Short mmCIF file of C-alpha atoms in Angstrom, two decimals:
data_model
loop_
_atom_site.label_atom_id
_atom_site.label_comp_id
_atom_site.label_asym_id
_atom_site.label_seq_id
_atom_site.Cartn_x
_atom_site.Cartn_y
_atom_site.Cartn_z
CA MET A 1 -38.46 -27.38 -27.72
CA TYR A 2 -36.67 -27.20 -25.15
CA LYS A 3 -36.91 -26.13 -20.82
CA ASP A 4 -34.23 -25.46 -19.11
CA ILE A 5 -33.73 -27.25 -15.35
CA GLY A 6 -31.13 -26.84 -12.88
CA ILE A 7 -30.39 -30.04 -10.62
CA ASP A 8 -28.26 -29.85 -7.24
CA LEU A 9 -28.06 -33.95 -7.37
CA GLY A 10 -27.14 -34.30 -3.17
CA THR A 11 -26.47 -37.21 -1.52
CA SER A 12 -29.28 -36.26 1.01
CA ASN A 13 -31.49 -34.33 -1.17
CA THR A 14 -32.43 -33.25 -4.60
CA LEU A 15 -33.26 -30.12 -5.64
CA VAL A 16 -34.86 -29.78 -9.22
CA TYR A 17 -34.67 -25.24 -9.96
CA VAL A 18 -37.10 -24.93 -13.19
CA LYS A 19 -35.74 -21.23 -15.52
CA ASN A 20 -38.70 -18.74 -14.88
CA LYS A 21 -40.01 -20.67 -12.41
CA GLY A 22 -36.94 -21.12 -9.46
CA ILE A 23 -37.25 -24.28 -7.08
CA ILE A 24 -39.68 -26.60 -7.73
CA ILE A 25 -38.31 -30.05 -6.11
CA ARG A 26 -37.16 -30.41 -2.86
CA GLU A 27 -36.85 -34.29 -1.99
CA PRO A 28 -34.78 -36.39 -0.29
CA SER A 29 -32.34 -38.33 -2.41
CA VAL A 30 -33.93 -41.28 -1.88
CA VAL A 31 -35.89 -44.60 -4.01
CA ALA A 32 -37.56 -47.69 -3.09
CA VAL A 33 -36.92 -50.03 -4.79
CA ASN A 34 -39.58 -53.20 -5.50
CA THR A 35 -36.76 -56.54 -5.43
CA TYR A 36 -39.81 -58.58 -6.98
CA THR A 37 -39.98 -56.10 -9.64
CA GLU A 38 -36.51 -54.81 -9.60
CA ARG A 39 -38.68 -51.03 -10.19
CA ALA A 40 -39.17 -47.88 -8.37
CA SER A 41 -42.52 -48.07 -6.46
CA TYR A 42 -41.16 -44.34 -4.14
CA VAL A 43 -39.19 -41.26 -4.87
CA GLY A 44 -37.80 -38.86 -2.88
CA GLN A 45 -39.49 -37.82 0.46
CA GLU A 46 -42.37 -40.91 -0.27
CA ALA A 47 -39.20 -43.01 -0.14
CA LYS A 48 -37.57 -41.25 2.68
CA ASP A 49 -40.88 -42.12 5.30
CA VAL A 50 -41.03 -45.92 4.49
CA ILE A 51 -37.15 -46.47 5.13
CA GLY A 52 -37.00 -49.02 7.83
CA ARG A 53 -40.86 -49.65 7.44
CA THR A 54 -40.91 -51.90 4.85
CA PRO A 55 -41.49 -55.45 3.77
CA GLY A 56 -38.54 -57.63 2.68
CA SER A 57 -39.83 -56.80 -0.60
CA ILE A 58 -38.93 -52.82 -0.61
CA VAL A 59 -35.76 -51.77 -0.30
CA ALA A 60 -34.73 -47.83 0.44
CA VAL A 61 -31.78 -46.83 -1.22
CA LYS A 62 -30.18 -43.56 -1.61
CA PRO A 63 -28.35 -43.98 -4.62
CA ILE A 64 -25.38 -41.23 -4.19
CA LYS A 65 -22.97 -41.66 -1.95
CA ASN A 66 -21.03 -39.31 -0.72
CA GLY A 67 -21.50 -36.84 -3.60
CA VAL A 68 -20.92 -39.63 -6.36
CA ILE A 69 -23.17 -41.46 -7.52
CA ALA A 70 -22.90 -45.68 -6.18
CA ASP A 71 -25.93 -46.46 -8.63
CA PHE A 72 -26.12 -45.86 -11.79
CA ASP A 73 -29.52 -47.39 -12.80
CA VAL A 74 -31.29 -45.90 -9.71
CA THR A 75 -30.10 -42.39 -9.14
CA ALA A 76 -31.41 -42.47 -13.73
CA VAL A 77 -34.47 -43.81 -12.53
CA MET A 78 -34.77 -40.97 -9.03
CA LEU A 79 -33.66 -38.31 -11.96
CA GLN A 80 -35.91 -39.21 -14.62
CA GLU A 81 -38.50 -39.30 -11.94
CA PHE A 82 -37.67 -35.90 -11.50
CA ILE A 83 -37.02 -34.13 -14.77
CA HIS A 84 -40.32 -35.30 -15.48
CA ARG A 85 -42.04 -33.79 -12.73
CA ALA A 86 -40.41 -30.41 -14.13
CA LEU A 87 -41.99 -31.05 -17.15
CA LYS A 88 -45.38 -32.07 -15.68
CA GLY A 89 -47.89 -29.56 -17.48
CA SER A 90 -45.75 -27.21 -20.07
CA ILE A 91 -45.55 -27.16 -23.76
CA PHE A 92 -41.79 -28.28 -24.05
CA SER A 93 -40.98 -31.71 -24.02
CA LYS A 94 -37.26 -31.94 -23.75
CA ALA A 95 -35.14 -31.20 -21.18
CA ARG A 96 -31.76 -29.27 -20.83
CA VAL A 97 -29.70 -29.81 -17.90
CA TRP A 98 -27.70 -28.14 -15.81
CA ILE A 99 -26.07 -30.77 -13.25
CA SER A 100 -23.85 -29.41 -9.70
CA ILE A 101 -20.70 -32.18 -9.48
CA PRO A 102 -18.05 -32.21 -6.23
CA SER A 103 -15.15 -30.39 -7.82
CA GLU A 104 -12.95 -33.09 -7.25
CA ILE A 105 -14.73 -35.96 -8.31
CA THR A 106 -12.84 -38.79 -10.62
CA PRO A 107 -13.77 -38.38 -14.62
CA VAL A 108 -15.05 -41.58 -14.78
CA GLU A 109 -17.67 -40.41 -11.56
CA ARG A 110 -18.35 -37.46 -14.06
CA LYS A 111 -19.01 -39.27 -16.92
CA ALA A 112 -21.45 -41.53 -14.32
CA VAL A 113 -23.37 -38.15 -13.98
CA ARG A 114 -23.41 -37.32 -17.01
CA GLU A 115 -24.55 -40.59 -18.49
CA SER A 116 -27.34 -40.70 -16.24
CA THR A 117 -28.66 -37.38 -16.30
CA GLU A 118 -28.29 -38.20 -20.45
CA TYR A 119 -29.80 -41.62 -20.34
CA ALA A 120 -32.95 -40.01 -17.71
CA GLY A 121 -34.60 -37.92 -20.77
CA ALA A 122 -31.96 -34.80 -21.16
CA LYS A 123 -31.51 -33.78 -24.35
CA LYS A 124 -28.07 -31.51 -23.07
CA VAL A 125 -26.24 -31.90 -20.09
CA THR A 126 -24.40 -28.47 -18.73
CA ILE A 127 -22.26 -30.01 -16.03
CA VAL A 128 -21.01 -26.89 -13.27
CA GLU A 129 -18.40 -26.97 -9.74
CA GLU A 130 -21.50 -27.04 -7.29
CA PRO A 131 -18.31 -24.25 -5.15
CA MET A 132 -18.61 -22.33 -7.49
CA ALA A 133 -22.32 -22.57 -8.24
CA ALA A 134 -23.07 -22.64 -4.34
CA SER A 135 -20.92 -18.13 -4.75
CA ILE A 136 -23.55 -17.72 -7.39
CA GLY A 137 -26.01 -18.80 -5.17
CA ALA A 138 -24.69 -16.86 -2.56
CA GLY A 139 -25.03 -14.04 -4.37
CA LEU A 140 -21.22 -13.32 -3.77
CA PRO A 141 -19.35 -11.41 -6.40
CA VAL A 142 -17.54 -14.10 -8.66
CA ASN A 143 -16.68 -12.36 -11.70
CA GLU A 144 -14.82 -9.23 -9.54
CA ALA A 145 -10.99 -9.57 -9.68
CA MET A 146 -11.56 -10.26 -6.00
CA GLY A 147 -11.60 -13.57 -3.92
CA ASN A 148 -14.93 -14.72 -2.47
CA MET A 149 -14.08 -17.87 -0.06
CA ILE A 150 -16.95 -19.91 0.48
CA VAL A 151 -17.36 -23.26 1.90
CA ASP A 152 -20.26 -25.97 0.83
CA ILE A 153 -21.14 -28.83 3.58
CA GLY A 154 -23.36 -31.20 1.61
CA GLY A 155 -24.83 -34.01 3.11
CA GLY A 156 -21.44 -36.23 1.58
CA THR A 157 -19.68 -34.16 0.83
CA THR A 158 -17.69 -30.50 1.75
CA GLU A 159 -16.52 -28.18 -0.99
CA VAL A 160 -13.91 -25.23 -0.03
CA ALA A 161 -13.16 -23.42 -2.51
CA LEU A 162 -11.88 -18.91 -3.21
CA VAL A 163 -13.78 -17.76 -6.33
CA SER A 164 -12.02 -14.77 -8.33
CA MET A 165 -12.76 -13.48 -11.31
CA GLY A 166 -15.47 -16.38 -12.31
CA SER A 167 -13.60 -19.14 -11.78
CA ILE A 168 -12.46 -20.80 -8.57
CA VAL A 169 -8.34 -20.14 -7.56
CA VAL A 170 -8.39 -22.63 -5.18
CA SER A 171 -10.23 -25.42 -3.91
CA SER A 172 -10.60 -28.69 -1.55
CA SER A 173 -13.10 -31.27 -1.15
CA ILE A 174 -13.62 -34.13 1.44
CA ARG A 175 -16.67 -36.86 1.68
CA VAL A 176 -17.79 -35.62 4.87
CA GLY A 177 -21.40 -34.01 5.13
CA GLY A 178 -24.09 -34.43 6.52
CA ASP A 179 -23.99 -38.52 6.58
CA GLU A 180 -20.93 -38.74 8.42
CA PHE A 181 -22.42 -36.70 11.55
CA ASP A 182 -25.31 -38.94 11.58
CA SER A 183 -23.21 -42.28 11.41
CA ALA A 184 -21.02 -40.25 14.51
CA ILE A 185 -23.98 -39.47 16.20
CA MET A 186 -25.08 -43.66 16.12
CA ASN A 187 -21.78 -44.51 16.20
CA PHE A 188 -21.39 -42.39 19.95
CA ILE A 189 -24.71 -43.90 21.09
CA LYS A 190 -23.83 -46.88 20.57
CA LYS A 191 -20.46 -46.96 22.09
CA LYS A 192 -21.59 -44.83 25.37
CA TYR A 193 -25.04 -46.29 25.36
CA SER A 194 -25.87 -49.86 23.72
CA LEU A 195 -28.39 -48.14 21.90
CA LEU A 196 -29.23 -48.76 18.21
CA ILE A 197 -31.00 -45.94 16.61
CA GLY A 198 -30.98 -45.27 12.67
CA GLU A 199 -30.04 -42.50 10.62
CA ARG A 200 -33.59 -41.34 10.95
CA THR A 201 -33.53 -40.29 14.61
CA ALA A 202 -29.76 -39.78 14.64
CA GLU A 203 -31.20 -36.41 12.52
CA GLU A 204 -33.62 -35.96 14.50
CA VAL A 205 -31.43 -35.54 17.50
CA LYS A 206 -29.14 -33.79 15.36
CA LYS A 207 -31.67 -30.72 14.49
CA ALA A 208 -32.97 -30.87 17.64
CA ILE A 209 -29.87 -30.56 20.11
CA GLY A 210 -27.07 -30.56 17.32
CA SER A 211 -23.81 -28.19 17.85
CA ALA A 212 -20.74 -27.05 17.22
CA TYR A 213 -19.85 -25.02 20.01
CA PRO A 214 -21.11 -24.42 22.92
CA LEU A 215 -24.47 -23.35 23.48
CA ASP A 216 -25.78 -20.79 26.39
CA ARG A 217 -27.63 -22.89 27.57
CA GLU A 218 -27.24 -26.74 27.24
CA GLU A 219 -30.11 -28.88 25.79
CA GLU A 220 -31.55 -32.47 26.02
CA ALA A 221 -33.48 -34.79 24.22
CA GLU A 222 -34.69 -38.15 24.46
CA ILE A 223 -34.70 -41.01 22.09
CA SER A 224 -35.74 -44.22 21.47
CA GLY A 225 -33.43 -47.65 19.95
CA ARG A 226 -33.08 -51.02 20.76
CA ASN A 227 -30.83 -51.66 23.10
CA SER A 228 -27.68 -53.99 21.28
CA ILE A 229 -27.74 -56.25 24.74
CA ASN A 230 -31.23 -57.43 25.79
CA GLY A 231 -32.84 -56.62 22.28
CA LEU A 232 -35.17 -54.91 24.02
CA PRO A 233 -36.78 -51.48 23.16
CA GLU A 234 -35.32 -48.71 25.70
CA ASN A 235 -36.07 -44.72 26.37
CA ILE A 236 -32.72 -42.53 27.22
CA THR A 237 -32.34 -38.77 27.59
CA ILE A 238 -29.24 -37.42 25.56
CA THR A 239 -27.06 -33.84 26.70
CA SER A 240 -26.62 -31.12 23.52
CA ALA A 241 -23.05 -31.40 24.68
CA GLU A 242 -22.88 -35.27 24.61
CA ILE A 243 -23.76 -35.18 21.05
CA ARG A 244 -21.03 -31.86 20.44
CA ASP A 245 -18.55 -34.54 21.46
CA ALA A 246 -20.00 -37.45 18.98
CA LEU A 247 -19.25 -35.06 15.62
CA SER A 248 -16.44 -33.29 17.04
CA GLU A 249 -14.33 -35.92 14.61
CA PRO A 250 -16.21 -35.28 11.56
CA LEU A 251 -16.39 -31.31 12.86
CA SER A 252 -12.55 -31.67 13.02
CA LYS A 253 -11.63 -32.93 9.56
CA VAL A 254 -14.11 -30.33 8.11
CA ILE A 255 -11.19 -27.89 10.09
CA GLU A 256 -8.58 -28.86 8.55
CA THR A 257 -9.94 -28.78 4.87
CA ILE A 258 -10.49 -25.49 5.71
CA LYS A 259 -7.34 -24.40 6.68
CA ASN A 260 -5.54 -25.99 4.12
CA THR A 261 -7.25 -24.45 1.54
CA LEU A 262 -6.01 -20.82 3.27
CA GLU A 263 -2.98 -21.90 3.27
CA LYS A 264 -3.28 -22.64 -0.84
CA ILE A 265 -5.01 -19.07 -0.98
CA PRO A 266 -2.55 -16.52 -3.06
CA PRO A 267 -1.07 -13.98 -0.65
CA GLU A 268 -2.56 -11.01 -3.12
CA LEU A 269 -5.80 -12.35 -2.48
CA SER A 270 -5.70 -12.99 1.38
CA ALA A 271 -6.92 -10.17 2.38
CA ASP A 272 -10.00 -9.94 0.90
CA ILE A 273 -10.66 -13.02 3.33
CA ILE A 274 -9.96 -11.15 6.45
CA GLU A 275 -11.92 -8.11 5.25
CA GLU A 276 -14.94 -9.93 3.69
CA GLY A 277 -14.85 -13.32 5.66
CA ILE A 278 -16.56 -16.84 4.77
CA ARG A 279 -19.52 -17.99 3.72
CA ILE A 280 -20.96 -21.10 4.60
CA THR A 281 -24.06 -22.79 2.65
CA GLY A 282 -25.45 -26.22 2.25
CA GLY A 283 -27.32 -28.22 5.21
CA GLY A 284 -24.37 -28.36 7.20
CA ALA A 285 -24.30 -24.29 8.04
CA ILE A 286 -27.90 -25.17 9.49
CA LEU A 287 -25.87 -27.31 12.38
CA ARG A 288 -25.54 -24.25 15.50
CA GLY A 289 -22.77 -22.33 16.71
CA ILE A 290 -20.73 -23.93 13.41
CA ASP A 291 -20.19 -20.11 12.42
CA SER A 292 -18.51 -19.20 15.69
CA LEU A 293 -16.65 -23.34 16.03
CA ILE A 294 -14.96 -22.31 12.31
CA ASN A 295 -13.99 -18.68 13.04
CA ARG A 296 -12.55 -19.20 16.91
CA GLU A 297 -10.38 -21.77 14.40
CA THR A 298 -8.93 -20.04 11.51
CA GLY A 299 -9.76 -15.63 13.13
CA ILE A 300 -11.75 -14.88 10.14
CA PRO A 301 -15.23 -13.29 10.07
CA VAL A 302 -18.09 -16.32 9.27
CA PHE A 303 -21.20 -15.79 8.03
CA ARG A 304 -24.20 -17.81 7.31
CA VAL A 305 -25.76 -17.13 3.68
CA GLU A 306 -29.82 -17.23 3.93
CA TYR A 307 -31.55 -20.60 3.04
CA PRO A 308 -28.32 -22.39 2.66
CA MET A 309 -30.12 -25.48 1.05
CA ASP A 310 -31.17 -23.19 -1.61
CA CYS A 311 -27.50 -22.01 -2.68
CA VAL A 312 -26.34 -24.43 -4.98
CA VAL A 313 -29.64 -25.45 -7.33
CA LYS A 314 -30.15 -21.29 -7.17
CA GLY A 315 -26.79 -20.70 -8.95
CA LEU A 316 -27.55 -22.83 -11.61
CA GLY A 317 -30.64 -21.24 -12.09
CA ARG A 318 -28.62 -17.83 -12.42
CA ILE A 319 -26.46 -19.52 -14.50
CA MET A 320 -29.07 -20.62 -16.83
CA GLU A 321 -31.02 -17.73 -16.79
CA ASP A 322 -27.38 -15.88 -18.26
CA PRO A 323 -24.44 -17.92 -19.59
CA HIS A 324 -22.87 -15.82 -20.78
CA LYS A 325 -22.05 -14.15 -17.11
CA TYR A 326 -20.99 -16.85 -15.64
CA LYS A 327 -19.38 -18.71 -19.53
CA TYR A 328 -16.22 -19.56 -16.69
CA ALA A 329 -18.15 -21.20 -13.95
CA ILE A 330 -18.98 -24.14 -16.55
CA SER A 331 -16.67 -26.84 -15.68
CA GLU A 332 -17.38 -29.07 -18.97
CA GLU A 333 -18.61 -28.24 -22.10
CA PRO A 334 -22.28 -29.31 -22.75
CA ARG A 335 -23.42 -31.27 -25.47
CA TYR A 336 -26.81 -32.41 -26.94
CA ILE A 337 -27.81 -36.29 -27.20
#
């Protein structure tokens, strides 16, 4: 009596896919913990909504940092809640979980993902590397004898990989993603305007006027924060060009990683990349102009896939539905407990 569940355990968001149902959960990877009772008061979107607005007894925790587990217990609580929601109203009482991980995490970090998922109630855990799942979810012909290049820009990591004949040929991973983009915006505004803003404000500015490449028409946005000199609330107007300057450093790290990966590609597969191009997925792919920036720096066609944030979890869903077809995508043998 098992139910198959795919979990994209991301730094910023967690997505849950149930076999034959599709994506049923799309929640921020945040847990609000009551420091008196040491129990979770809110999980997911409810917890994110109370960030910076809670009394001292409730602390919002992001248990995933840079794509890996930073707080084992809180991660287990969050996964337990999501698995419970996935099983709710079902005749199935146990979960077989397929979960994604960054491609270059340590054995200790890999073990933490498995054990936290088991602790949350999973009776079987199968691990799949994120770039492989993203490639399958993006609809790339991963089982064919041709090179398929994917760049998955998540909240905490950027995964770059070349996939061919059902497995990863070359891959690189850096702990730079959407969260570092937000931090860069916060630091830029603090340095230039002596204004302190929170993560939520930085994320909103990034989505509203952020870009990686010059826009045809530059935009402006008004933001609120606290002046670091006099401590008073203050509003300022910032431009999309300024946000682009703020993002230049983390984006340069992403570009460098892509170039380093391209240099490792076997010559026989290089022609495929030139012809088929690079696919970008993940939340970072939504940043305007990032495809144009990568194209300018590499000279290779770049395509943003449809629904880029869903690719990893959709890939897990396709692997669940046809494990024999994607047997080489599984990076570690599953086990029952």
